[in-house]
GROMACS .gro file of C-alpha atoms in nm:
model
  354
    1MET     CA    1   0.000   0.000   0.000
    2ARG     CA    2   0.107   0.354  -0.073
    3TYR     CA    3  -0.057   0.642   0.116
    4PHE     CA    4  -0.054   1.015   0.055
    5ILE     CA    5  -0.096   1.250   0.353
    6THR     CA    6  -0.188   1.596   0.230
    7ASN     CA    7  -0.362   1.913   0.355
    8VAL     CA    8  -0.625   2.021   0.103
    9LEU     CA    9  -1.000   2.056   0.058
   10PRO     CA   10  -1.198   2.022  -0.267
   11HIS     CA   11  -1.024   2.229  -0.533
   12HIS     CA   12  -1.318   2.462  -0.600
   13LEU     CA   13  -1.334   2.557  -0.231
   14SER     CA   14  -0.967   2.652  -0.198
   15GLY     CA   15  -1.041   3.024  -0.212
   16LYS     CA   16  -1.326   3.012   0.039
   17TYR     CA   17  -1.121   2.822   0.299
   18LYS     CA   18  -0.794   3.001   0.218
   19ILE     CA   19  -0.613   2.690   0.097
   20SER     CA   20  -0.307   2.765  -0.114
   21TYR     CA   21  -0.393   2.726  -0.482
   22ALA     CA   22  -0.042   2.594  -0.542
   23ALA     CA   23  -0.092   2.328  -0.273
   24ALA     CA   24  -0.432   2.238  -0.417
   25ASN     CA   25  -0.300   2.213  -0.773
   26PHE     CA   26  -0.010   1.995  -0.666
   27SER     CA   27  -0.204   1.763  -0.438
   28TRP     CA   28  -0.503   1.711  -0.664
   29ALA     CA   29  -0.281   1.636  -0.964
   30LEU     CA   30  -0.138   1.343  -0.765
   31ILE     CA   31  -0.469   1.246  -0.603
   32HIS     CA   32  -0.639   1.214  -0.943
   33SER     CA   33  -0.359   0.998  -1.078
   34SER     CA   34  -0.301   0.632  -1.002
   35VAL     CA   35   0.012   0.702  -0.798
   36PHE     CA   36  -0.143   0.635  -0.454
   37ASP     CA   37  -0.364   0.357  -0.322
   38GLU     CA   38  -0.523   0.575  -0.054
   39VAL     CA   39  -0.524   0.943   0.036
   40PHE     CA   40  -0.585   1.118   0.368
   41SER     CA   41  -0.610   1.495   0.410
   42ILE     CA   42  -0.565   1.691   0.733
   43ALA     CA   43  -0.710   2.039   0.686
   44PRO     CA   44  -0.503   2.348   0.773
   45LEU     CA   45  -0.558   2.496   1.120
   46ASN     CA   46  -0.767   2.786   0.991
   47VAL     CA   47  -1.040   2.542   0.882
   48SER     CA   48  -1.283   2.486   1.169
   49GLY     CA   49  -1.649   2.459   1.258
   50ALA     CA   50  -1.915   2.288   1.049
   51ILE     CA   51  -1.799   2.268   0.688
   52ASP     CA   52  -2.126   2.146   0.537
   53ASP     CA   53  -2.030   2.230   0.179
   54VAL     CA   54  -1.723   2.002   0.185
   55ASP     CA   55  -1.782   1.658   0.034
   56MET     CA   56  -1.443   1.487   0.036
   57PRO     CA   57  -1.400   1.125   0.149
   58GLU     CA   58  -1.023   1.173   0.182
   59LEU     CA   59  -1.068   1.441   0.450
   60VAL     CA   60  -1.021   1.330   0.810
   61TYR     CA   61  -1.207   1.595   1.010
   62SER     CA   62  -1.247   1.548   1.383
   63ASP     CA   63  -1.522   1.693   1.601
   64TRP     CA   64  -1.256   1.890   1.788
   65ARG     CA   65  -1.261   2.146   1.507
   66LYS     CA   66  -1.620   2.229   1.598
   67ARG     CA   67  -1.540   2.315   1.960
   68GLY     CA   68  -1.334   2.585   2.134
   69LYS     CA   69  -1.019   2.744   1.995
   70ILE     CA   70  -0.784   2.524   2.197
   71LEU     CA   71  -0.937   2.197   2.074
   72GLN     CA   72  -0.947   2.337   1.720
   73LYS     CA   73  -0.571   2.391   1.732
   74LEU     CA   74  -0.518   2.040   1.872
   75ALA     CA   75  -0.747   1.875   1.617
   76PRO     CA   76  -0.462   1.755   1.387
   77ILE     CA   77  -0.334   1.541   1.676
   78LYS     CA   78  -0.664   1.353   1.702
   79GLU     CA   79  -0.684   1.330   1.322
   80SER     CA   80  -0.332   1.187   1.311
   81PHE     CA   81  -0.433   0.908   1.549
   82LEU     CA   82  -0.740   0.834   1.336
   83ILE     CA   83  -0.524   0.807   1.024
   84PHE     CA   84  -0.253   0.608   1.201
   85ARG     CA   85  -0.502   0.334   1.286
   86LYS     CA   86  -0.585   0.296   0.914
   87ILE     CA   87  -0.226   0.272   0.789
   88LYS     CA   88  -0.121  -0.086   0.723
   89ARG     CA   89   0.213  -0.232   0.816
   90ASN     CA   90   0.478  -0.276   0.544
   91SER     CA   91   0.335   0.017   0.352
   92ASN     CA   92   0.477   0.344   0.222
   93VAL     CA   93   0.347   0.672   0.356
   94TRP     CA   94   0.420   0.989   0.157
   95PHE     CA   95   0.381   1.316   0.346
   96TYR     CA   96   0.313   1.651   0.178
   97ASN     CA   97   0.587   1.839   0.364
   98ILE     CA   98   0.639   1.795   0.737
   99SER     CA   99   0.448   2.052   0.937
  100ILE     CA  100   0.246   2.110   1.251
  101LEU     CA  101  -0.039   1.927   1.077
  102ASN     CA  102   0.135   1.591   1.029
  103ILE     CA  103   0.440   1.577   1.256
  104VAL     CA  104   0.251   1.367   1.513
  105LEU     CA  105   0.149   1.116   1.246
  106PHE     CA  106   0.509   1.102   1.120
  107PHE     CA  107   0.638   1.001   1.464
  108LEU     CA  108   0.349   0.762   1.530
  109CYS     CA  109   0.447   0.573   1.215
  110LYS     CA  110   0.819   0.595   1.291
  111TRP     CA  111   0.792   0.470   1.648
  112PHE     CA  112   0.491   0.241   1.657
  113LYS     CA  113   0.466   0.109   1.301
  114PRO     CA  114   0.828   0.112   1.177
  115SER     CA  115   0.754  -0.128   0.891
  116ALA     CA  116   0.548   0.155   0.738
  117HIS     CA  117   0.815   0.364   0.567
  118CYS     CA  118   0.785   0.741   0.607
  119ASN     CA  119   0.868   0.938   0.292
  120VAL     CA  120   0.841   1.313   0.236
  121ILE     CA  121   0.768   1.531  -0.064
  122ILE     CA  122   0.954   1.851   0.024
  123LEU     CA  123   0.773   2.146  -0.125
  124ASP     CA  124   0.855   2.427   0.112
  125ILE     CA  125   1.024   2.477   0.448
  126TYR     CA  126   1.095   2.757   0.690
  127ILE     CA  127   1.466   2.768   0.760
  128PRO     CA  128   1.520   2.709   1.135
  129LYS     CA  129   1.652   3.016   1.313
  130ARG     CA  130   1.712   2.826   1.637
  131LYS     CA  131   1.822   2.470   1.709
  132LEU     CA  132   1.530   2.421   1.946
  133SER     CA  133   1.227   2.516   1.738
  134LEU     CA  134   0.939   2.354   1.553
  135GLU     CA  135   1.107   2.438   1.222
  136ALA     CA  136   1.422   2.253   1.334
  137LEU     CA  137   1.209   1.954   1.432
  138PHE     CA  138   1.037   1.951   1.093
  139LEU     CA  139   1.372   1.962   0.912
  140TRP     CA  140   1.509   1.682   1.135
  141ALA     CA  141   1.208   1.468   1.046
  142ILE     CA  142   1.254   1.535   0.675
  143ASN     CA  143   1.619   1.435   0.692
  144HIS     CA  144   1.535   1.118   0.885
  145ALA     CA  145   1.265   1.003   0.645
  146ASN     CA  146   1.315   0.679   0.455
  147SER     CA  147   1.330   0.880   0.133
  148THR     CA  148   1.240   1.220  -0.007
  149ILE     CA  149   1.140   1.383  -0.331
  150LYS     CA  150   1.253   1.745  -0.323
  151LEU     CA  151   1.148   2.023  -0.554
  152SER     CA  152   1.491   2.187  -0.532
  153ASP     CA  153   1.840   2.117  -0.407
  154SER     CA  154   1.957   2.261  -0.077
  155PRO     CA  155   2.244   2.165   0.155
  156LEU     CA  156   1.982   2.161   0.433
  157PHE     CA  157   1.835   1.842   0.287
  158THR     CA  158   2.055   1.547   0.384
  159CYS     CA  159   1.836   1.238   0.335
  160LYS     CA  160   2.048   0.992   0.136
  161LYS     CA  161   1.764   0.840  -0.068
  162THR     CA  162   1.632   1.137  -0.260
  163GLU     CA  163   1.538   1.262  -0.606
  164CYS     CA  164   1.474   1.613  -0.736
  165LEU     CA  165   1.154   1.678  -0.932
  166PRO     CA  166   1.023   2.036  -0.939
  167GLY     CA  167   0.651   1.987  -0.996
  168VAL     CA  168   0.361   1.780  -1.120
  169VAL     CA  169   0.130   1.823  -1.417
  170PRO     CA  170  -0.208   1.644  -1.418
  171PHE     CA  171  -0.282   1.374  -1.674
  172ASN     CA  172  -0.591   1.557  -1.792
  173ALA     CA  173  -0.418   1.891  -1.852
  174PRO     CA  174  -0.596   2.042  -2.153
  175LEU     CA  175  -0.443   2.213  -2.452
  176PHE     CA  176  -0.387   2.569  -2.338
  177PRO     CA  177  -0.372   2.872  -2.572
  178ILE     CA  178  -0.043   2.903  -2.757
  179ILE     CA  179   0.137   3.231  -2.811
  180GLU     CA  180   0.128   3.320  -3.179
  181SER     CA  181   0.274   3.670  -3.147
  182VAL     CA  182   0.465   3.801  -2.847
  183LYS     CA  183   0.340   4.115  -2.675
  184ALA     CA  184   0.530   4.324  -2.421
  185GLU     CA  185   0.288   4.223  -2.146
  186PHE     CA  186   0.419   4.076  -1.820
  187LEU     CA  187   0.244   3.910  -1.526
  188LEU     CA  188   0.364   3.895  -1.165
  189SER     CA  189   0.139   3.686  -0.943
  190GLY     CA  190   0.134   3.505  -0.611
  191LEU     CA  191   0.250   3.617  -0.268
  192LEU     CA  192   0.355   3.979  -0.313
  193ARG     CA  193   0.625   3.980  -0.048
  194GLU     CA  194   0.976   4.115  -0.099
  195ASP     CA  195   1.154   3.783  -0.047
  196ILE     CA  196   0.909   3.599  -0.273
  197SER     CA  197   0.850   3.846  -0.556
  198GLN     CA  198   1.082   4.146  -0.501
  199ILE     CA  199   0.768   4.347  -0.568
  200SER     CA  200   0.919   4.691  -0.500
  201LEU     CA  201   1.208   4.622  -0.739
  202ILE     CA  202   0.971   4.503  -1.014
  203ILE     CA  203   0.749   4.810  -0.982
  204ARG     CA  204   1.051   5.043  -0.996
  205VAL     CA  205   1.189   4.867  -1.304
  206PHE     CA  206   0.864   4.864  -1.501
  207SER     CA  207   0.786   5.223  -1.406
  208LYS     CA  208   1.084   5.309  -1.628
  209ILE     CA  209   0.984   5.082  -1.918
  210LYS     CA  210   0.692   5.273  -2.066
  211ASN     CA  211   0.645   5.042  -2.366
  212ALA     CA  212   0.577   4.737  -2.147
  213ALA     CA  213   0.263   4.655  -1.949
  214LEU     CA  214   0.295   4.495  -1.606
  215TYR     CA  215  -0.002   4.316  -1.448
  216ILE     CA  216   0.013   4.229  -1.077
  217THR     CA  217  -0.219   3.992  -0.894
  218GLY     CA  218  -0.196   3.810  -0.563
  219PHE     CA  219  -0.194   3.868  -0.189
  220SER     CA  220  -0.020   4.166  -0.031
  221GLU     CA  221  -0.006   4.259   0.337
  222LYS     CA  222   0.015   4.621   0.220
  223GLU     CA  223  -0.284   4.619  -0.015
  224GLU     CA  224  -0.369   4.991  -0.006
  225GLU     CA  225  -0.006   5.099  -0.036
  226MET     CA  226   0.034   4.868  -0.335
  227LYS     CA  227  -0.273   5.008  -0.510
  228LEU     CA  228  -0.156   5.365  -0.453
  229GLU     CA  229   0.198   5.298  -0.578
  230CYS     CA  230   0.085   5.116  -0.893
  231SER     CA  231  -0.173   5.386  -0.974
  232LYS     CA  232   0.113   5.631  -1.035
  233TYR     CA  233   0.214   5.448  -1.353
  234PRO     CA  234  -0.023   5.403  -1.652
  235ASN     CA  235   0.157   5.085  -1.765
  236ILE     CA  236   0.129   4.906  -1.428
  237HIS     CA  237  -0.203   4.742  -1.341
  238TYR     CA  238  -0.272   4.605  -0.991
  239TYR     CA  239  -0.562   4.361  -0.949
  240GLY     CA  240  -0.512   4.219  -0.600
  241GLU     CA  241  -0.652   3.870  -0.545
  242LEU     CA  242  -0.850   3.729  -0.838
  243SER     CA  243  -1.084   3.435  -0.876
  244PHE     CA  244  -0.935   3.132  -1.047
  245ASN     CA  245  -1.117   3.198  -1.376
  246ARG     CA  246  -1.023   3.565  -1.387
  247TYR     CA  247  -0.663   3.475  -1.311
  248MET     CA  248  -0.660   3.224  -1.599
  249ASP     CA  249  -0.797   3.488  -1.835
  250LEU     CA  250  -0.519   3.725  -1.730
  251LEU     CA  251  -0.251   3.457  -1.759
  252HIS     CA  252  -0.359   3.377  -2.115
  253LYS     CA  253  -0.364   3.748  -2.205
  254VAL     CA  254   0.005   3.808  -2.132
  255SER     CA  255   0.312   3.666  -2.305
  256PHE     CA  256   0.556   3.671  -2.011
  257LEU     CA  257   0.530   3.524  -1.661
  258LEU     CA  258   0.771   3.665  -1.401
  259SER     CA  259   0.928   3.456  -1.126
  260THR     CA  260   1.130   3.708  -0.930
  261ARG     CA  261   1.230   3.544  -0.603
  262ASP     CA  262   1.519   3.706  -0.418
  263PRO     CA  263   1.821   3.483  -0.487
  264LYS     CA  264   1.991   3.606  -0.168
  265GLU     CA  265   1.716   3.459   0.052
  266LYS     CA  266   1.822   3.112   0.169
  267GLY     CA  267   1.461   2.997   0.186
  268ASN     CA  268   1.427   3.040  -0.189
  269GLN     CA  269   1.690   2.770  -0.241
  270CYS     CA  270   1.471   2.520  -0.053
  271ASN     CA  271   1.171   2.523  -0.283
  272PHE     CA  272   1.063   2.566  -0.643
  273PRO     CA  273   0.806   2.821  -0.763
  274SER     CA  274   0.495   2.636  -0.876
  275LYS     CA  275   0.418   2.938  -1.093
  276ILE     CA  276   0.702   2.837  -1.325
  277ILE     CA  277   0.552   2.494  -1.394
  278GLU     CA  278   0.213   2.660  -1.435
  279GLY     CA  279   0.358   2.911  -1.678
  280ILE     CA  280   0.531   2.644  -1.885
  281LEU     CA  281   0.213   2.436  -1.895
  282HIS     CA  282   0.017   2.739  -2.014
  283ASN     CA  283   0.274   2.815  -2.287
  284ARG     CA  284   0.391   3.145  -2.135
  285ILE     CA  285   0.750   3.274  -2.160
  286ILE     CA  286   0.929   3.242  -1.824
  287ILE     CA  287   1.156   3.512  -1.680
  288SER     CA  288   1.332   3.406  -1.358
  289THR     CA  289   1.577   3.571  -1.119
  290ILE     CA  290   1.706   3.228  -1.011
  291LYS     CA  291   1.869   2.973  -1.240
  292TYR     CA  292   1.722   2.627  -1.183
  293LYS     CA  293   1.905   2.315  -1.292
  294GLN     CA  294   1.571   2.134  -1.267
  295LEU     CA  295   1.473   2.317  -1.586
  296ALA     CA  296   1.761   2.189  -1.797
  297GLY     CA  297   1.631   2.150  -2.150
  298LEU     CA  298   1.378   2.431  -2.116
  299LYS     CA  299   1.424   2.771  -2.276
  300TYR     CA  300   1.365   3.055  -2.030
  301PHE     CA  301   1.521   3.392  -1.946
  302PHE     CA  302   1.749   3.417  -1.642
  303VAL     CA  303   1.776   3.778  -1.524
  304SER     CA  304   1.947   3.985  -1.256
  305SER     CA  305   1.801   4.129  -0.935
  306ASP     CA  306   2.008   4.446  -0.978
  307GLU     CA  307   1.770   4.726  -1.075
  308ASP     CA  308   1.966   4.880  -1.363
  309GLU     CA  309   2.075   4.545  -1.503
  310LEU     CA  310   1.724   4.403  -1.482
  311LYS     CA  311   1.581   4.706  -1.663
  312ASN     CA  312   1.835   4.665  -1.942
  313GLN     CA  313   1.762   4.291  -1.967
  314ILE     CA  314   1.383   4.341  -1.987
  315GLU     CA  315   1.430   4.608  -2.253
  316GLY     CA  316   1.663   4.372  -2.441
  317ILE     CA  317   1.402   4.095  -2.431
  318ILE     CA  318   1.136   4.332  -2.566
  319ARG     CA  319   1.366   4.430  -2.855
  320MET     CA  320   1.426   4.068  -2.961
  321ASP     CA  321   1.278   3.967  -3.295
  322SER     CA  322   0.957   3.766  -3.284
  323VAL     CA  323   1.117   3.452  -3.426
  324GLY     CA  324   1.377   3.449  -3.149
  325LEU     CA  325   1.119   3.518  -2.876
  326ILE     CA  326   0.867   3.258  -2.985
  327ARG     CA  327   1.129   2.988  -2.920
  328TYR     CA  328   1.084   3.061  -2.549
  329ALA     CA  329   0.707   3.010  -2.567
  330ASN     CA  330   0.475   2.713  -2.623
  331GLN     CA  331   0.669   2.453  -2.424
  332SER     CA  332   0.365   2.286  -2.269
  333ASN     CA  333   0.465   1.944  -2.403
  334TYR     CA  334   0.792   1.969  -2.209
  335ALA     CA  335   0.603   2.007  -1.881
  336LYS     CA  336   0.365   1.724  -1.966
  337SER     CA  337   0.648   1.484  -2.047
  338MET     CA  338   0.881   1.574  -1.760
  339PHE     CA  339   0.638   1.628  -1.472
  340ASN     CA  340   0.339   1.399  -1.529
  341PRO     CA  341   0.221   1.161  -1.251
  342ASN     CA  342   0.372   0.859  -1.428
  343ARG     CA  343   0.714   1.011  -1.375
  344TRP     CA  344   0.632   1.065  -1.007
  345GLY     CA  345   0.522   0.704  -0.979
  346GLU     CA  346   0.844   0.578  -1.137
  347ILE     CA  347   1.057   0.780  -0.896
  348MET     CA  348   0.853   0.664  -0.595
  349ASN     CA  349   0.890   0.302  -0.705
  350SER     CA  350   1.264   0.349  -0.727
  351LEU     CA  351   1.295   0.518  -0.386
  352GLU     CA  352   1.074   0.266  -0.209
  353LYS     CA  353   1.297  -0.027  -0.302
  354VAL     CA  354   1.486  -0.149   0.005
   0.00000   0.00000   0.00000
């Protein structure tokens, strides 16, 4: 038996219950494949009370979430025990990250059902700032798993049985619109935080490139400030958080998708931006401030985080002839061949061998 322990709700309810769309896309792509025999989901801590609109047999939802705040926070412990009882011996358990939601289940399996191998898909971690902290415990658990699949390389990950695979594309991914002619229209989306998107840098750069349009969507802790700053420039358009369908319309409108993580932030070496896989799948041209060896074979633009240099590079990309630019677009088949669930299944089979 092979189990998947994840932390999602039905895909269409991700926005309502504030589930990460990236987490939902990743988990459901694997859930809908034939990679796992059984799936269990422990909802994030913000999900509580009666969730009458959720119809999901994979969800293990204890009555503690319907009581006071203390029991709601402790609910994943009870849910871990409920799942632990269902896990068979001599099986393989694959955890979606190690976090406060599943750390109890990880140790239950490790200590009381050691024949059930604990494996981790490492999507994202918080770098421990202290030796004695929850983050340090999560990293210790990851490095003491039987095997791991990591989305990016980092010296923090020391498990000996490991493979690197930056994302997953669902089997049923449709044919998305191709780019027939490249327009100087750029999209920055996701968590609009300096370490994740270098949002201030990007706004400054595009404020000086009048012949390019920048569209920004996602979550910002400084929403009003962001709106005010972007309103100063006619070529910069700020949308805030969008519905899934409106986001897709915007993604298919632009030619370029920006991935502008700060390369100096150590945390950005421990994960891989799901937006890049999404952009490739949707045939957009990728511009990244980090060079990823996971994308060997793919054509994308690697750019600087220095303001003047980045401005010159963006202007240089805009000046490229259409024949040269179109080579960087329409690479959806690459994503489908490299990151489909079959490939994940093959890697899991290999890692699970004793």
